[in-house]
Coordinates of C-alpha atoms in Angstrom, one line a residue:
M1 CA 30.3 -16.7 -9.3
N2 CA 28.6 -16.1 -6.6
Q3 CA 30.6 -13.0 -6.2
Y4 CA 29.4 -12.0 -10.2
L5 CA 25.3 -12.5 -9.4
L6 CA 26.0 -10.2 -6.5
D7 CA 27.9 -7.7 -9.0
T8 CA 24.8 -8.3 -11.6
V9 CA 21.6 -7.7 -8.6
W10 CA 20.5 -5.6 -10.3
L11 CA 19.2 -7.3 -13.0
I12 CA 16.3 -9.4 -11.4
P13 CA 13.7 -6.2 -11.4
V14 CA 14.7 -6.3 -14.9
Y15 CA 14.1 -9.7 -15.4
A16 CA 10.2 -9.6 -14.2
L17 CA 9.8 -6.1 -15.8
I18 CA 10.8 -8.3 -19.3
G19 CA 8.2 -11.0 -18.2
G20 CA 5.5 -8.2 -18.2
L21 CA 6.1 -6.6 -21.1
L22 CA 7.0 -10.2 -22.9
A23 CA 2.6 -10.8 -21.7
I24 CA 1.5 -7.2 -22.8
P25 CA 0.9 -8.9 -26.7
W26 CA -1.4 -12.2 -25.5
S27 CA -3.3 -9.0 -23.5
P28 CA -5.4 -7.1 -26.1
G29 CA -5.2 -10.4 -28.8
I30 CA -2.4 -9.2 -30.9
I31 CA -1.0 -13.4 -30.3
R32 CA -4.2 -15.2 -30.8
K33 CA -3.9 -18.6 -32.2
T34 CA -1.5 -20.3 -28.5
G35 CA -4.3 -18.3 -26.1
P36 CA -3.5 -16.4 -23.4
R37 CA -1.4 -19.1 -21.2
P38 CA 1.4 -18.0 -22.9
A39 CA 1.9 -15.3 -21.0
G40 CA 1.2 -16.6 -17.8
Y41 CA 3.7 -19.3 -18.4
V42 CA 7.0 -16.4 -19.3
N43 CA 6.7 -15.0 -16.8
V44 CA 6.6 -18.1 -14.3
V45 CA 9.7 -18.9 -16.2
M46 CA 10.7 -15.2 -15.5
T47 CA 10.6 -15.2 -12.2
L48 CA 12.2 -17.9 -11.3
F49 CA 15.2 -16.4 -13.1
S50 CA 14.9 -13.7 -10.9
F51 CA 14.5 -16.7 -7.6
F52 CA 17.4 -18.3 -8.5
H53 CA 19.7 -15.7 -9.1
A54 CA 19.0 -14.0 -5.7
V55 CA 19.4 -16.8 -3.2
L56 CA 22.7 -17.9 -4.7
A57 CA 23.9 -14.7 -4.2
F58 CA 22.4 -14.0 -0.7
P59 CA 24.8 -15.9 0.9
A60 CA 28.1 -13.0 -0.5
T61 CA 26.5 -10.5 1.5
W62 CA 25.9 -12.5 4.7
N63 CA 28.6 -11.1 7.1
H64 CA 29.5 -7.9 4.5
P65 CA 29.3 -4.8 4.6
A66 CA 26.8 -3.1 2.6
K67 CA 28.1 -1.8 -0.9
E68 CA 26.2 0.8 -3.6
V69 CA 26.3 0.9 -7.2
F70 CA 26.0 5.0 -8.6
I71 CA 23.3 4.8 -12.1
P72 CA 23.8 8.8 -13.2
W73 CA 20.5 9.9 -14.4
L74 CA 20.1 13.6 -15.3
S75 CA 22.0 15.8 -13.6
T76 CA 21.0 19.7 -14.8
A77 CA 20.6 23.2 -13.2
G78 CA 22.8 22.3 -10.0
L79 CA 20.0 19.0 -9.5
N80 CA 21.7 15.7 -10.0
L81 CA 19.7 13.3 -10.3
T82 CA 21.5 9.9 -9.4
I83 CA 19.8 5.7 -9.4
S84 CA 22.1 4.8 -6.2
L85 CA 21.3 1.1 -5.9
E86 CA 22.1 -0.5 -2.0
I87 CA 23.4 -4.1 -2.3
S88 CA 23.4 -6.3 1.0
A89 CA 22.0 -9.2 3.0
V90 CA 18.8 -7.2 4.0
S91 CA 17.3 -6.2 1.0
V92 CA 18.6 -9.4 -1.4
G93 CA 16.9 -11.7 1.4
A94 CA 14.0 -9.1 0.4
L95 CA 14.6 -9.9 -2.6
I96 CA 13.2 -13.8 -2.2
I97 CA 10.8 -13.0 -0.7
I98 CA 9.6 -11.3 -2.9
T99 CA 10.0 -13.0 -5.7
G100 CA 9.6 -16.5 -4.1
L101 CA 6.1 -15.6 -3.1
N102 CA 5.8 -13.8 -6.9
L103 CA 7.3 -17.2 -7.8
L104 CA 3.9 -19.2 -6.1
A105 CA 1.2 -16.5 -6.0
Q106 CA 2.0 -17.0 -10.4
I107 CA 2.2 -20.9 -10.0
Y108 CA -1.6 -20.0 -7.5
A109 CA -3.1 -17.9 -10.6
I110 CA -3.1 -20.5 -13.5
G111 CA -5.2 -23.5 -11.1
Y112 CA -7.0 -19.7 -10.3
M113 CA -7.4 -17.3 -13.5
E114 CA -7.9 -21.6 -15.5
M115 CA -10.8 -19.8 -17.3
D116 CA -10.5 -16.0 -17.4
W117 CA -9.9 -14.0 -20.2
G118 CA -7.7 -11.4 -18.4
W119 CA -4.8 -14.1 -18.2
G120 CA -2.3 -11.3 -20.3
R121 CA -3.5 -8.3 -18.8
F122 CA -3.4 -9.8 -15.4
F123 CA 0.6 -11.1 -15.6
S124 CA 1.7 -8.4 -17.3
L125 CA 0.7 -6.5 -14.4
L126 CA 2.2 -9.2 -12.2
G127 CA 5.4 -8.2 -13.5
L128 CA 5.5 -4.8 -13.0
F129 CA 4.9 -5.5 -9.1
E130 CA 6.9 -7.7 -8.6
A131 CA 9.8 -5.1 -10.4
G132 CA 8.4 -2.0 -8.6
L133 CA 8.5 -4.0 -5.8
C134 CA 12.5 -5.5 -6.2
A135 CA 13.3 -1.8 -7.8
L136 CA 11.8 -0.6 -4.7
V137 CA 14.4 -2.6 -2.2
L138 CA 16.9 -1.7 -3.6
C139 CA 17.1 2.2 -4.2
N140 CA 18.7 4.0 -1.8
N141 CA 17.3 7.0 -3.3
L142 CA 14.3 8.4 -1.2
F143 CA 12.9 10.4 -5.1
F144 CA 13.3 7.6 -7.1
T145 CA 11.2 5.7 -4.3
Y146 CA 8.9 8.0 -4.5
V147 CA 8.2 7.3 -8.1
I148 CA 8.7 3.9 -7.8
L149 CA 5.4 4.3 -5.2
E150 CA 4.1 6.0 -7.6
I151 CA 4.0 3.1 -10.1
L152 CA 3.1 0.6 -7.3
T153 CA -0.3 2.9 -6.6
L154 CA -1.5 3.0 -10.6
G155 CA 0.2 -1.1 -10.6
T156 CA -2.4 -1.7 -7.4
Y157 CA -5.7 0.1 -9.5
L158 CA -5.3 -1.3 -12.4
L159 CA -5.0 -5.0 -11.5
V160 CA -8.1 -4.3 -8.7
G161 CA -9.5 -3.0 -11.2
L162 CA -8.8 -6.5 -13.8
W163 CA -12.4 -7.4 -13.7
F164 CA -14.0 -4.1 -15.4
S165 CA -16.9 -5.1 -16.0
Q166 CA -18.0 -6.1 -12.5
P167 CA -19.8 -2.2 -10.9
L168 CA -17.9 -3.0 -6.9
V169 CA -14.5 -4.2 -8.8
I170 CA -14.4 -0.5 -10.3
T171 CA -15.4 0.9 -6.8
G172 CA -13.2 -0.2 -5.3
A173 CA -10.2 -0.2 -7.3
R174 CA -11.1 3.4 -8.1
D175 CA -11.4 4.7 -4.5
A176 CA -7.9 2.2 -3.2
F177 CA -6.6 4.7 -5.7
L178 CA -7.3 8.0 -4.3
T179 CA -7.0 7.0 -1.0
K180 CA -3.0 6.1 -0.8
R181 CA -3.6 9.7 -3.7
V182 CA -3.8 11.3 -0.5
G183 CA -1.3 10.0 1.7
D184 CA 1.1 10.0 -1.9
L185 CA 0.7 14.3 -2.5
F186 CA 1.8 14.5 1.5
L187 CA 4.5 12.5 1.0
L188 CA 5.9 14.4 -1.9
M189 CA 5.6 18.0 0.1
G190 CA 7.9 16.2 2.6
V191 CA 10.4 14.3 0.1
L192 CA 10.6 17.7 -1.4
G193 CA 10.5 19.5 2.1
L194 CA 13.7 17.1 2.7
W195 CA 15.9 18.1 -0.2
T196 CA 16.0 21.7 0.8
L197 CA 16.9 21.0 3.9
S198 CA 19.8 18.2 3.7
G199 CA 20.6 18.8 0.2
T200 CA 20.1 15.1 -0.5
W201 CA 18.3 12.0 -1.6
N202 CA 20.6 9.4 -0.5
Y203 CA 19.0 7.3 2.4
T204 CA 23.0 7.1 3.6
E205 CA 24.1 10.6 3.0
L206 CA 20.3 11.2 4.6
A207 CA 21.4 9.1 8.1
A208 CA 24.4 10.6 8.2
W209 CA 23.3 14.3 8.5
A210 CA 20.5 13.6 10.2
A211 CA 23.7 12.3 13.1
T212 CA 24.9 16.3 13.4
A213 CA 21.7 18.1 11.4
N214 CA 20.7 21.1 13.5
V215 CA 16.9 22.0 12.0
D216 CA 13.8 24.2 13.4
P217 CA 11.9 21.7 15.0
T218 CA 8.9 23.1 13.8
I219 CA 9.9 22.7 10.2
I220 CA 11.7 19.0 10.5
T221 CA 8.1 18.6 12.6
L222 CA 6.0 19.0 9.2
V223 CA 8.1 17.6 6.5
C224 CA 8.5 14.2 9.3
L225 CA 4.3 13.6 8.6
G226 CA 4.0 14.8 4.9
L227 CA 7.1 11.3 5.3
I228 CA 4.5 9.4 7.3
A229 CA 1.7 10.1 5.6
G230 CA 2.8 8.8 2.9
P231 CA 3.7 5.5 4.2
M232 CA 0.3 5.6 6.0
G233 CA -1.4 4.9 3.2
K234 CA 0.6 2.2 1.2
C235 CA 0.2 0.4 5.1
A236 CA -4.0 1.0 5.2
Q237 CA -3.4 3.2 8.6
F238 CA -6.5 4.5 10.4
P239 CA -7.7 7.0 8.1
L240 CA -6.4 5.6 5.4
H241 CA -6.8 2.4 5.6
L242 CA -10.2 1.5 3.7
W243 CA -8.0 1.4 0.4
L244 CA -6.6 -2.3 1.6
D245 CA -11.0 -3.9 2.3
E246 CA -11.7 -2.1 -0.8
A247 CA -8.5 -3.8 -2.8
M248 CA -10.1 -7.0 -1.8
E249 CA -12.3 -7.3 -4.9
G250 CA -9.0 -7.7 -7.1
P251 CA -8.2 -11.7 -8.2
V252 CA -7.0 -13.1 -5.1
P253 CA -3.6 -14.3 -6.6
S254 CA -2.6 -10.7 -6.5
T255 CA -4.2 -10.3 -3.2
I256 CA -1.6 -12.6 -1.9
L257 CA 1.0 -10.4 -3.1
R258 CA -0.8 -7.1 -2.2
S259 CA -1.6 -8.0 1.5
S260 CA 2.2 -9.5 2.7
V261 CA 4.9 -7.7 0.5
V262 CA 2.8 -4.8 -1.2
V263 CA 1.2 -2.9 2.7
A264 CA 5.1 -4.2 4.0
S265 CA 6.2 -1.0 0.5
G266 CA 5.5 1.7 3.0
A267 CA 6.5 0.2 5.8
W268 CA 9.8 -0.6 3.7
V269 CA 10.7 3.1 3.3
L270 CA 9.0 4.6 6.9
I271 CA 12.8 2.5 8.0
K272 CA 14.8 3.1 5.5
L273 CA 14.5 6.7 7.1
Q274 CA 14.2 6.2 10.7
P275 CA 16.8 8.4 11.0
V276 CA 15.1 11.6 10.3
F277 CA 12.2 11.0 12.5
S278 CA 14.6 10.7 14.7
L279 CA 14.8 14.3 14.8
S280 CA 11.4 15.1 15.4
P281 CA 9.7 13.7 19.0
V282 CA 6.3 14.3 17.8
A283 CA 6.4 12.5 15.1
S284 CA 8.0 9.4 16.8
S285 CA 5.4 9.8 19.0
A286 CA 2.7 10.0 15.6
I287 CA 4.4 7.5 14.1
V288 CA 3.7 5.0 17.1
A289 CA -0.5 6.7 18.1
I290 CA -0.8 5.8 14.4
G291 CA 0.5 2.5 15.2
A292 CA -1.2 1.7 18.7
V293 CA -4.9 3.1 16.8
T294 CA -4.5 1.1 13.9
A295 CA -3.5 -1.9 15.7
I296 CA -5.9 -1.9 18.1
G297 CA -9.0 -0.3 15.8
G298 CA -8.6 -3.0 13.6
A299 CA -7.4 -6.2 15.5
L300 CA -11.4 -5.1 17.1
I301 CA -12.6 -4.4 13.9
A302 CA -11.8 -8.0 12.5
I303 CA -14.0 -10.1 15.0
A304 CA -17.4 -8.7 14.1
Q305 CA -16.9 -8.8 10.2
I306 CA -18.5 -11.7 8.1
D307 CA -17.6 -11.3 4.6
I308 CA -14.0 -14.1 4.5
K309 CA -11.6 -11.3 2.0
R310 CA -12.1 -8.5 5.1
C311 CA -11.6 -10.5 8.0
L312 CA -7.5 -10.9 6.7
S313 CA -7.7 -7.8 5.4
Y314 CA -7.6 -6.4 8.7
S315 CA -5.3 -8.3 10.1
V316 CA -2.7 -6.8 6.6
S317 CA -3.5 -3.7 8.6
V318 CA -3.0 -4.7 12.8
Y319 CA 0.7 -6.1 12.3
M320 CA 1.1 -2.7 9.8
G321 CA 0.5 -1.5 12.8
L322 CA 2.6 -2.9 15.1
I323 CA 5.5 -1.9 12.4
F324 CA 5.0 1.4 13.0
I325 CA 5.4 1.0 16.5
A326 CA 8.1 0.1 15.8
V327 CA 9.6 2.0 14.3
G328 CA 8.8 4.6 15.9
T329 CA 10.0 3.4 19.3
Q330 CA 13.5 2.1 17.1
Q331 CA 13.6 -0.8 17.4
N332 CA 14.4 -1.0 13.1
E333 CA 15.4 -5.3 14.1
A334 CA 11.8 -5.8 15.1
A335 CA 10.4 -4.4 12.0
L336 CA 11.7 -5.9 9.3
L337 CA 11.8 -9.2 11.6
L338 CA 7.5 -9.0 12.0
I339 CA 8.0 -7.9 8.4
L340 CA 9.4 -11.3 6.9
T341 CA 7.2 -13.2 9.5
H342 CA 4.0 -11.7 8.9
A343 CA 4.5 -11.3 4.6
L344 CA 4.8 -15.6 4.6
A345 CA 1.9 -15.8 7.3
A346 CA -0.6 -13.1 5.5
A347 CA 0.4 -15.2 2.0
L348 CA -0.8 -18.3 3.5
L349 CA -3.8 -17.4 5.0
V350 CA -4.4 -15.5 1.3
M351 CA -4.2 -18.7 -0.2
S352 CA -6.0 -20.4 1.9
T353 CA -9.1 -18.7 2.0
G354 CA -8.8 -18.2 -1.9
G355 CA -9.6 -21.6 -3.1
I356 CA -12.7 -21.7 -1.2
V357 CA -13.0 -17.9 -2.4
W358 CA -12.7 -19.8 -6.4
N359 CA -15.7 -22.7 -5.9
S360 CA -18.0 -21.6 -3.7
V361 CA -21.2 -19.6 -3.7
T362 CA -20.6 -17.3 -0.9
Q363 CA -17.6 -15.3 1.2
D364 CA -19.5 -15.2 4.3
V365 CA -18.3 -16.9 7.1
T366 CA -21.2 -17.7 9.3
Q367 CA -22.6 -19.2 5.8
L368 CA -19.7 -21.7 6.1
G369 CA -19.0 -24.6 8.0
G370 CA -17.7 -28.5 7.6
L371 CA -14.7 -28.0 5.2
W372 CA -12.5 -29.2 7.7
S373 CA -13.5 -33.1 6.3
R374 CA -13.8 -31.7 2.5
R375 CA -10.5 -29.4 2.2
P376 CA -8.2 -30.3 4.8
I377 CA -5.0 -29.7 2.9
S378 CA -6.7 -25.8 3.1
G379 CA -7.9 -26.2 6.8
L380 CA -3.8 -27.2 6.9
A381 CA -2.3 -24.3 5.2
Y382 CA -4.7 -22.0 6.9
I383 CA -4.1 -23.6 10.3
V384 CA -0.4 -22.8 10.1
G385 CA 0.0 -19.3 8.6
T386 CA -2.1 -18.6 12.1
L387 CA 0.1 -19.9 14.2
G388 CA 3.0 -18.1 12.1
L389 CA 1.2 -14.9 11.9
I390 CA -0.1 -15.4 16.5
G391 CA 2.7 -15.2 19.1
F392 CA 3.4 -19.0 19.0
P393 CA 6.2 -20.9 19.6
P394 CA 8.5 -21.5 18.1
L395 CA 7.2 -20.0 14.8
G396 CA 8.4 -16.4 13.1
S397 CA 5.7 -14.0 14.2
F398 CA 6.7 -15.9 18.1
W399 CA 9.7 -14.0 18.0
A400 CA 8.9 -11.3 16.2
L401 CA 6.3 -10.2 18.6
F402 CA 8.9 -11.5 21.1
K403 CA 11.3 -8.9 20.1
L404 CA 9.5 -6.1 20.2
A405 CA 7.7 -6.6 22.9
D406 CA 11.4 -7.3 25.1
G407 CA 13.0 -4.2 23.3
L408 CA 10.3 -2.2 24.9
W409 CA 9.9 -4.2 28.2
E410 CA 12.0 -1.1 30.0
T411 CA 11.1 1.6 28.5
H412 CA 7.0 1.3 27.5
P413 CA 5.2 -0.8 29.3
T414 CA 2.0 0.4 28.0
L415 CA 3.1 -0.4 24.5
V416 CA 4.7 -3.8 25.8
G417 CA 0.3 -3.8 27.0
I418 CA -1.0 -2.8 23.2
V419 CA 1.5 -6.0 21.6
I420 CA 0.1 -8.3 24.0
F421 CA -3.3 -7.5 23.8
V422 CA -3.4 -6.7 20.0
N423 CA -1.8 -10.8 19.7
A424 CA -4.8 -11.9 21.8
L425 CA -7.6 -10.4 19.5
T426 CA -5.8 -11.9 16.3
T427 CA -5.7 -15.1 18.0
F428 CA -9.1 -14.7 18.7
S429 CA -10.3 -13.2 15.5
L430 CA -8.3 -15.8 12.9
T431 CA -9.7 -18.8 15.1
R432 CA -13.4 -17.1 14.6
E433 CA -12.5 -17.6 11.1
F434 CA -11.3 -20.9 11.1
A435 CA -14.2 -22.2 13.1
L436 CA -16.5 -20.6 11.1
I437 CA -14.9 -22.3 7.9
F438 CA -13.6 -25.1 8.7
G439 CA -15.7 -26.4 12.4
G440 CA -19.1 -27.7 12.7
K441 CA -21.4 -29.4 9.9
P442 CA -21.2 -28.8 6.4
K443 CA -24.3 -26.2 5.8
Q444 CA -26.3 -25.4 2.5
M445 CA -24.0 -23.9 1.1
S446 CA -20.6 -25.6 1.4
E447 CA -22.5 -28.9 1.2
R448 CA -20.6 -29.3 -2.2
S449 CA -17.3 -27.7 -2.0
P450 CA -13.8 -29.9 -2.6
E451 CA -10.6 -28.7 -2.3
A452 CA -9.1 -27.0 -4.9
I453 CA -6.8 -28.1 -7.9
W454 CA -3.4 -29.0 -7.3
L455 CA -1.6 -26.0 -9.1
M456 CA -3.5 -24.0 -6.0
V457 CA -2.7 -26.8 -3.4
L458 CA 1.0 -26.9 -4.6
P459 CA 2.4 -23.9 -3.4
M460 CA -0.1 -23.6 0.1
M461 CA 2.4 -26.6 0.5
I462 CA 4.9 -25.1 -0.3
L463 CA 4.8 -22.3 1.9
S464 CA 3.6 -24.2 4.6
G465 CA 6.8 -25.8 4.9
F466 CA 8.9 -23.1 4.6
V467 CA 6.4 -20.7 7.3
L468 CA 6.9 -24.1 10.1
H469 CA 11.4 -24.0 9.5
L470 CA 10.9 -20.4 9.2
P471 CA 12.5 -20.7 12.7
L472 CA 15.6 -23.0 11.6
V473 CA 16.1 -20.9 9.0
L474 CA 16.2 -18.0 11.3
Q475 CA 18.5 -19.7 13.7
S476 CA 21.2 -20.7 11.1
L477 CA 21.0 -16.5 9.8
S478 CA 21.6 -16.1 14.1
L479 CA 19.1 -14.1 14.4
L480 CA 17.0 -15.4 17.4
P481 CA 17.4 -15.0 21.6
D482 CA 19.9 -17.2 23.0
W483 CA 17.6 -19.0 25.8
A484 CA 19.4 -18.1 28.4
T485 CA 19.2 -14.5 28.1
L486 CA 15.6 -14.9 27.2
N487 CA 13.2 -12.6 29.1
K488 CA 10.2 -14.9 30.1
D489 CA 7.7 -12.5 31.5
V490 CA 7.5 -11.0 28.2
A491 CA 7.8 -14.6 26.0
L492 CA 4.8 -16.1 28.8
L493 CA 2.6 -13.1 28.5
L494 CA 2.7 -14.2 24.9
I495 CA 2.4 -17.6 25.0
W496 CA -0.8 -17.0 27.5
S497 CA -2.2 -14.0 25.4
S498 CA -2.6 -17.0 22.2
I499 CA -3.8 -19.5 24.4
F500 CA -6.3 -17.0 25.7
G501 CA -7.3 -16.0 22.5
C502 CA -7.4 -19.1 20.7
S503 CA -9.4 -20.8 23.0
I504 CA -11.9 -17.7 24.3
S505 CA -13.1 -18.2 20.8
S506 CA -12.8 -21.7 20.8
I507 CA -15.1 -21.8 23.3
I508 CA -17.8 -19.6 21.4
Y509 CA -17.6 -21.0 18.4
L510 CA -16.8 -24.2 18.1
G511 CA -19.2 -24.7 21.1
N512 CA -23.4 -24.9 21.4
I513 CA -23.4 -21.0 21.9
P514 CA -26.2 -20.2 19.5
K515 CA -25.5 -18.6 16.7
P516 CA -24.4 -15.9 15.9
I517 CA -22.7 -14.5 18.3
R518 CA -24.2 -11.5 19.5
L519 CA -22.3 -8.5 21.9
P520 CA -24.3 -7.6 24.7
W521 CA -25.2 -3.9 23.8
Q522 CA -26.2 -3.4 19.8
G523 CA -23.8 -0.4 19.4
L524 CA -21.1 -1.2 20.1
Q525 CA -21.4 -4.2 17.5
N526 CA -22.5 -1.7 14.8
L527 CA -19.6 0.1 15.4
F528 CA -17.3 -2.7 14.8
A529 CA -19.0 -4.2 12.5
Y530 CA -19.0 -0.9 10.8
D531 CA -15.3 -0.1 10.7
F532 CA -15.9 2.2 13.5
Y533 CA -18.1 4.6 10.7
T534 CA -15.1 5.1 9.0
P535 CA -16.7 5.1 5.1
Q536 CA -19.9 7.4 7.0
I537 CA -17.7 9.8 8.9
Y538 CA -15.9 10.1 5.1
K539 CA -18.9 10.6 3.7
V540 CA -20.1 14.1 5.9
T541 CA -16.5 15.4 6.9
I542 CA -14.0 14.9 3.1
I543 CA -16.8 13.7 0.7
F544 CA -19.3 16.4 1.6
G545 CA -16.5 19.1 1.7
V546 CA -15.2 18.3 -1.9
A547 CA -18.6 18.3 -3.0
Q548 CA -19.8 21.6 -2.0
L549 CA -16.3 23.1 -3.9
S550 CA -16.5 21.5 -6.3
K551 CA -20.4 23.2 -6.6
F552 CA -19.4 26.4 -6.2
A553 CA -16.8 26.0 -8.1
D554 CA -19.0 24.9 -10.7
M555 CA -21.2 28.2 -9.7
L556 CA -18.2 30.0 -9.4
D557 CA -17.3 29.8 -13.5
R558 CA -20.5 29.8 -14.7
F559 CA -21.4 33.0 -13.9
V560 CA -18.8 35.0 -13.0
V561 CA -16.1 33.4 -15.6
D562 CA -18.5 32.4 -18.2
G563 CA -20.6 35.2 -17.7
I564 CA -17.5 38.5 -17.8
V565 CA -16.8 36.7 -21.2
N566 CA -20.3 36.5 -22.5
F567 CA -20.8 40.3 -21.5
V568 CA -17.6 41.1 -23.3
G569 CA -18.8 39.0 -26.3
L570 CA -22.6 41.0 -25.9
S571 CA -20.7 44.7 -25.8
S572 CA -18.6 44.0 -28.8
L573 CA -21.9 42.8 -30.9
L574 CA -23.3 46.0 -29.9
S575 CA -20.8 48.3 -30.1
G576 CA -20.0 46.6 -33.6
E577 CA -23.9 46.8 -34.2
G578 CA -24.3 49.9 -33.1
L579 CA -21.2 51.9 -35.4
K580 CA -22.7 49.7 -38.3
Y581 CA -25.4 51.6 -38.0
S582 CA -24.1 55.1 -37.5
N583 CA -22.0 55.5 -40.9
N584 CA -22.3 57.7 -43.1
G585 CA -20.7 56.9 -46.4
Q586 CA -18.3 59.9 -45.9
T587 CA -14.8 60.0 -46.3
Q588 CA -13.9 63.0 -44.5
S589 CA -16.1 62.4 -41.8
Y590 CA -13.9 58.8 -41.4
A591 CA -11.3 60.6 -41.7
L592 CA -12.6 63.5 -39.1
T593 CA -12.3 60.0 -36.5
V594 CA -9.6 58.7 -37.7
L595 CA -8.3 62.3 -36.4
L596 CA -9.7 62.2 -33.6
G597 CA -9.4 59.5 -32.6
V598 CA -5.3 59.3 -32.9
G599 CA -5.3 63.1 -31.4
F600 CA -6.7 61.6 -27.6
L601 CA -4.5 58.3 -28.0
G602 CA -1.8 60.9 -28.1
A603 CA -2.6 62.9 -25.7
W604 CA -3.3 59.8 -23.8
V605 CA 0.2 58.8 -24.3
T606 CA 1.7 61.7 -23.7
W607 CA -0.2 62.9 -21.1
P608 CA 2.5 62.9 -17.8
F609 CA 5.0 65.1 -20.3
W610 CA 2.2 67.2 -21.0
G611 CA 1.3 68.1 -17.6
I612 CA 5.0 68.2 -16.1
Q613 CA 5.2 71.4 -18.4
L614 CA 2.1 72.5 -17.3
I615 CA 3.0 72.5 -14.2
D616 CA 6.5 74.5 -14.6
L617 CA 4.4 76.9 -16.5
L618 CA 2.0 77.9 -13.4
F619 CA 4.4 77.0 -10.8

């Protein structure tokens, strides 16, 4: 039975796609008598099928070699495009995470969007998202991976813009789409450039080619930089990180997936292409530099935010930056473990804060407070999510961060320091948000803020249990290090950085220190609060340049292109008018004019021949 399910694991994306397609009739209102709610129920059932299919197929993959499935698609003019699927323990495990989180997100959405009018469209797009993500982790071909990433980018735009009657939502959807398109454009250049070098897009064949490849260092560096640009946009890395913050304008249930597994799609591609990146030391160094800058910058920005969603969105960029560091230093196992632990903890944090957004008047954390007594389940879920995201033993992220830091301990001590520093800042930021939301006494905006309904609480409870039991799952799969050989120095540094960040934040935000907290230098405060002025830099550079280029193109079109066309038209008109007044009505004059014209044309056409004859006669 398990083997049969493994052989048909490619059906998992199809389940989600069928669910999304079945929800479409409720979107434009073709089906009205039942209301839009069946669209959600259909998707929940199909996602449940996907989840159980992946769970039952997983035992057949563990400790077994990966298997490839080839589906011919197009073969023409020497170009052979075959859909290649890789079925392995890692890919099937990723399917379990995607379908499981989407199942919980859809149950959460049934409660969150109870009175919303866009059920059919929302759940249809969730089905598209699940199908795209499942196809991505199974796909073993770079070209089709690019196609799937483009579909996910479109899905992000449509989901963020679900409430299209709100101007901020439209702006957020547009900015998210355009920002990711920048990275996608360079990614396409890298995809095409890699084909000319290797002659294949199959990841397995690319790894074999990279092991013995002898290519020009400059060319492979340029190709690798193009390939990096795509994951930069998907993982919200600096300077393409603003889209994730803008995308928070969409519904919270879609944010659960976006902040956990959608952002990790770029990291997945990065890991698959790691053998290619190893050909270029410059590209590997660029990956590490991008990850380090994003991790440190995002952690510093997060501690100065007051919007409940923005506080978490920058934490997502931080952990994606750590994954970049892991890939750049060839720590692929640590990168995969970071993706797993971050996805679960980040989804739980979004669920916890999403309930507050759902029935609170404001999203400003400085105006909330005292919700611990009113929303104890959300508070406990937030604590579990925070502990699961930082270096707190024995929960999941401690082992992921430990594996990364331990792998860098001997060769890259500076990067170990960055990991420890980022962990302390993230702990400080998450503790600060908890203290401002759940700590202290109730304020005017939070006096009437009851716990969310059971449809939103149930997914939080289930995911909290899984985050708490994740170490047992990892231990059963032999993915945790042996205690006897544990690097005690790295473990203690991680633990103390978490304690330090939590303690300092608790003293500041739960103590009697006057609020709001200000840094000694207002300029530094504004630097963090306004995202290092990245939006302003965009306005005076890229946006200004594009605007001036557009104005120049408009002037060129109006005064040059249109001018030439208008000149030709005016000349024809004037010539016609002049010819009209030169006619005398005599047939012999017309015949003479035609004869002269034909003669002139014949002389002009045969002039080379007559010129040669004339030269021969003269000389």
